[in-house]
Short mmCIF file of C-alpha atoms in Angstrom, two decimals:
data_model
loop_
_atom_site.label_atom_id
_atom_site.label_comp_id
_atom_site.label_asym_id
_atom_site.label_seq_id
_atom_site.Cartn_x
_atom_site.Cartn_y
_atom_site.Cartn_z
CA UNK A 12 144.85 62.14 48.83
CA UNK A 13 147.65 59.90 50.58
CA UNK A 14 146.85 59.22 54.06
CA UNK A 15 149.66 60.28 56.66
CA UNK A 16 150.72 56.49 56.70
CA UNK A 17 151.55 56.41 52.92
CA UNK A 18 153.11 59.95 53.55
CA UNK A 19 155.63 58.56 56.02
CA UNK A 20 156.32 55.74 53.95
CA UNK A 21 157.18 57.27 50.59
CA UNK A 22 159.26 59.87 52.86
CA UNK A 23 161.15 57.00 55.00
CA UNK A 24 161.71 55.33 51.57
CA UNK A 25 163.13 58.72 49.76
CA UNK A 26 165.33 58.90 52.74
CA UNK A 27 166.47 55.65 51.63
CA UNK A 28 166.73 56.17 48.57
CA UNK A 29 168.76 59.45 48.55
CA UNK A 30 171.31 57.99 50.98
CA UNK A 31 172.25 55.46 48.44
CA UNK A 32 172.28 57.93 45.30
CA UNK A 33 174.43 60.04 48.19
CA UNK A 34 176.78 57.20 48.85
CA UNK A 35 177.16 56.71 44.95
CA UNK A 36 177.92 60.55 44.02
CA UNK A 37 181.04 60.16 46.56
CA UNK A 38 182.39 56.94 45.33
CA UNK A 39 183.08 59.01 42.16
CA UNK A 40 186.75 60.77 42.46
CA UNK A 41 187.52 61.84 38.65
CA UNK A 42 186.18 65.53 38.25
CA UNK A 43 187.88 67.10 35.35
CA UNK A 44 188.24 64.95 32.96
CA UNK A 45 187.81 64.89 28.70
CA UNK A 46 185.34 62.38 27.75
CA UNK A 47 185.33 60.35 24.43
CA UNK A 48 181.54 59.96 23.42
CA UNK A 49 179.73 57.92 20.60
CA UNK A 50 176.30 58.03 19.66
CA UNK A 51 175.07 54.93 17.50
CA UNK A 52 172.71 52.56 16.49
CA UNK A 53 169.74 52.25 13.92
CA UNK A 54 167.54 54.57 15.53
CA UNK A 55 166.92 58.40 15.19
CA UNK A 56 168.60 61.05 17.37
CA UNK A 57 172.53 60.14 17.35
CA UNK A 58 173.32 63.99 15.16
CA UNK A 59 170.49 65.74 17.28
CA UNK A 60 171.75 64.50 20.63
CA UNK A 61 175.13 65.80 19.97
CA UNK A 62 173.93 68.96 19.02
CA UNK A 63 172.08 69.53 22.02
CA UNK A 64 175.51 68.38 23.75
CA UNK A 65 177.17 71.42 21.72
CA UNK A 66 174.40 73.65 23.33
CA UNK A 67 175.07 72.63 26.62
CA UNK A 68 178.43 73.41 26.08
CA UNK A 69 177.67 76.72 24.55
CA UNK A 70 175.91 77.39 27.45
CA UNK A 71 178.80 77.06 30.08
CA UNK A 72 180.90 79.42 27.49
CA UNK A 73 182.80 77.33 25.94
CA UNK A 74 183.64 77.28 22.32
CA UNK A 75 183.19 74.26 19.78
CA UNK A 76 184.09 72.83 16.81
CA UNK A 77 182.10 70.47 14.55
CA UNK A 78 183.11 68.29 11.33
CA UNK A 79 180.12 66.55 8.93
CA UNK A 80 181.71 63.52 7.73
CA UNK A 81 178.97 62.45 4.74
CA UNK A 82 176.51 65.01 5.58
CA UNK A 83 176.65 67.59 2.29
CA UNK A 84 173.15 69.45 2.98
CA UNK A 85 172.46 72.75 4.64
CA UNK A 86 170.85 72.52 7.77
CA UNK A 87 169.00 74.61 10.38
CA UNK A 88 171.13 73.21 13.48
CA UNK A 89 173.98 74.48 11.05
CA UNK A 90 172.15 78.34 10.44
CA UNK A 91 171.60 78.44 13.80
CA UNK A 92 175.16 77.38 15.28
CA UNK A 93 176.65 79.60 12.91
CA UNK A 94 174.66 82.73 15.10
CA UNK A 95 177.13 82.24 17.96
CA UNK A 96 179.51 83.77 15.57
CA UNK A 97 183.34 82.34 16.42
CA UNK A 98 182.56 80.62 19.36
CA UNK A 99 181.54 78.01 16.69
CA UNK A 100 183.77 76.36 14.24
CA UNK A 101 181.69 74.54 11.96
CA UNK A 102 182.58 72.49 8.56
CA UNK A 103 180.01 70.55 6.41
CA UNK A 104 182.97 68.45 4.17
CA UNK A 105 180.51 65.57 2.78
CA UNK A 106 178.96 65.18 -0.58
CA UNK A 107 176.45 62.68 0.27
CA UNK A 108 175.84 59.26 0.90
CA UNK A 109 178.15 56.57 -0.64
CA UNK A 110 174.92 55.58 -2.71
CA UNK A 111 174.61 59.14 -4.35
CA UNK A 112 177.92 59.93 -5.05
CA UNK A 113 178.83 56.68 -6.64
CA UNK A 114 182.25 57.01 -6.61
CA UNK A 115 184.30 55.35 -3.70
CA UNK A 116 187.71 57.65 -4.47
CA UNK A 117 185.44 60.35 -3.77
CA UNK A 118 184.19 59.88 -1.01
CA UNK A 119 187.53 58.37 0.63
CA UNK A 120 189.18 61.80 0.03
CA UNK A 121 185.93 64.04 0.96
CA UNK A 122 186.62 62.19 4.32
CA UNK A 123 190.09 62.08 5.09
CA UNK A 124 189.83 66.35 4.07
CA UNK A 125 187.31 66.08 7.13
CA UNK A 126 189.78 64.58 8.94
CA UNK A 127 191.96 67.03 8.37
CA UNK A 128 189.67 69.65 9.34
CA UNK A 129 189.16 67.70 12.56
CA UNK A 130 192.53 67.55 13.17
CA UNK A 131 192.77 71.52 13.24
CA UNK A 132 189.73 71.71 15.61
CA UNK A 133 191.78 69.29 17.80
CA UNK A 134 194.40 71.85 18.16
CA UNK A 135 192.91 74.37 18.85
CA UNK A 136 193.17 75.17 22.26
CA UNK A 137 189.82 77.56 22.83
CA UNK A 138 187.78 74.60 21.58
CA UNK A 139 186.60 72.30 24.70
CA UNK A 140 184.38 70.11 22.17
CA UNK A 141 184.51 68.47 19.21
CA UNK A 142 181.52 67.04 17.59
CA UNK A 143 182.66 64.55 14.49
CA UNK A 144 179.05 63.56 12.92
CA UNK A 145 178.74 60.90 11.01
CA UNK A 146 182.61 59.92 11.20
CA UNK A 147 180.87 56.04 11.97
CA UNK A 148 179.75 56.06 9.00
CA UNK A 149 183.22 56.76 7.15
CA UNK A 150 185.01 54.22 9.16
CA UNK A 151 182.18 52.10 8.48
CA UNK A 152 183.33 51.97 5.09
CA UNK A 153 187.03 51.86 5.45
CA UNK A 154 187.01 55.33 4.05
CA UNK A 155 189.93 55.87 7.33
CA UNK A 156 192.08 53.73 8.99
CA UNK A 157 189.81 52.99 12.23
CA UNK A 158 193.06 51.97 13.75
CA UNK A 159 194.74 55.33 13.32
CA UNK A 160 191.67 56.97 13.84
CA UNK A 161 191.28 56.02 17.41
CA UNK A 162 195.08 56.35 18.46
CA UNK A 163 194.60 59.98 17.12
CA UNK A 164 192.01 60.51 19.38
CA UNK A 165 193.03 58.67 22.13
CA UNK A 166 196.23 61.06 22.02
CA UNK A 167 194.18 64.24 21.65
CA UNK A 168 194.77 66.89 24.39
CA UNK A 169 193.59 66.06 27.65
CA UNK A 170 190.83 68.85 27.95
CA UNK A 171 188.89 68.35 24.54
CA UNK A 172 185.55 66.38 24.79
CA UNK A 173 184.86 64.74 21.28
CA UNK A 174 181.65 62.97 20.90
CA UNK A 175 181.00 60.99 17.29
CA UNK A 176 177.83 60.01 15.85
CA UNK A 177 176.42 58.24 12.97
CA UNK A 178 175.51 54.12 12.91
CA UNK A 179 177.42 51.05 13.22
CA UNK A 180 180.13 52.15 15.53
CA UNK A 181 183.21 49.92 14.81
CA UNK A 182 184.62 47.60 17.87
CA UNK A 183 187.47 49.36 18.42
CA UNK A 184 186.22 53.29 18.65
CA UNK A 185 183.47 51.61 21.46
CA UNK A 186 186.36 50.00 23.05
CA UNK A 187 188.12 53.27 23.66
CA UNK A 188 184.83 55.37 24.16
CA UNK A 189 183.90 56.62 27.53
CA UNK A 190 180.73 56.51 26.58
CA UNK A 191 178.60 54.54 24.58
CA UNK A 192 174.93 55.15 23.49
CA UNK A 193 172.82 53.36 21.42
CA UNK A 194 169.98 54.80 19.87
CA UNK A 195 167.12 51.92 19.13
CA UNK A 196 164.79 51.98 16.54
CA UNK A 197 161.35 51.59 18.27
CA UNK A 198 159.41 53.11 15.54
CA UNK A 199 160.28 55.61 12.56
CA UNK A 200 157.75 57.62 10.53
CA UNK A 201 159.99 57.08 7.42
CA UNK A 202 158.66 53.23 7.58
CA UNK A 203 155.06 55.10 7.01
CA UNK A 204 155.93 56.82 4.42
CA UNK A 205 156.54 60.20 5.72
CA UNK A 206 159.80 61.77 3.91
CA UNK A 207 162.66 63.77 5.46
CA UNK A 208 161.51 66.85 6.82
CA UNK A 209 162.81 70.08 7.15
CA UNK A 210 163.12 71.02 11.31
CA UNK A 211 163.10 67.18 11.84
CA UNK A 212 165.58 66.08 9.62
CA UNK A 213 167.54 68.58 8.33
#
């Protein structure tokens, strides 16, 4: 049990506390505006974060559209997105990692045709957000023009929010991002010896 003493004190110090976090909520003028978002880094939770984004988003009625750059496998965030019926969009256009397909030509026009597909969703004016995972990957490997890439989406409508996983995010898509997270890699079951499962994974 605190004593009254340490009562007043943590309450005198909240007070302080929430005046500042006050003070920093009104410095902030923007309030409509279309954010560009990219998840990266070497750790786990870059696809899964943006899903949960598209959930969100879901949840204020809105309507989305996704593109899987690399991605070729079925998924359950995929069976389960596709239950909202057409306030989804959703299009898997990968065959697989550059190591299983083999072939670069390939995969260079498996990701420009999800380009494509993201360019639709970009014109679309019912969708409010775009999620293009794994397209960090593909510019990774010069599969797109990163250049291009990032004036297209710098010149996208003003009220779509994209936000763009996958690892390795090139200099010039974090340079136009409004926001930036890196995912670390603290510590990954994988490194034990525990394989892809499904519900984690996939």
């Amino acid at each position: 049990m605190q004593s009254e003493a340490e009562k007043a004190r943590h309450r005198d110090k909240m007070i302080k506390r929430k005046a500042v976090q006050d003070a920093e909520v009104a410095s902030k003028t923007v309030t409509d505006r279309a954010l560009l978002m990219v998840n990266t880094g070497p750790g786990k939770g870059k696809s899964t974060a943006a899903f949960g984004l598209a959930l969100r988003a879901l949840g204020q009625g809105w309507k989305i559209g996704v593109v899987q750059f690399i991605k070729a496998r079925e998924t359950g965030e995929r069976r389960i997105f596709e239950g909202f019926g057409d306030r989804v969009v959703w299009r898997t256009m990968g065959e697989g990692f550059t190591w299983e397909t083999q072939d670069r030509d390939r995969d260079v026009a498996a990701a420009q045709a999800a380009w494509a597909a993201a360019h639709e969703m970009m014109d679309d004016p019912d969708i409010r957000l775009l999620v293009l995972d794994e397209l960090n990957v593909a510019l990774r490997y010069d599969y797109l023009p990163v250049r291009q890439i990032v004036d297209e989406l710098q010149a996208r409508r003003p009220d779509l929010h994209v936000v763009i996983t996958g690892r390795n995010a090139k200099p010039e898509l974090i340079e136009a991002a409004d926001l930036v997270t890196e995912m670390g890699a603290v510590k990954h079951h994988f490194a034990a010896g525990v394989k892809a499962q499904p519900g984690i994974e996939f």
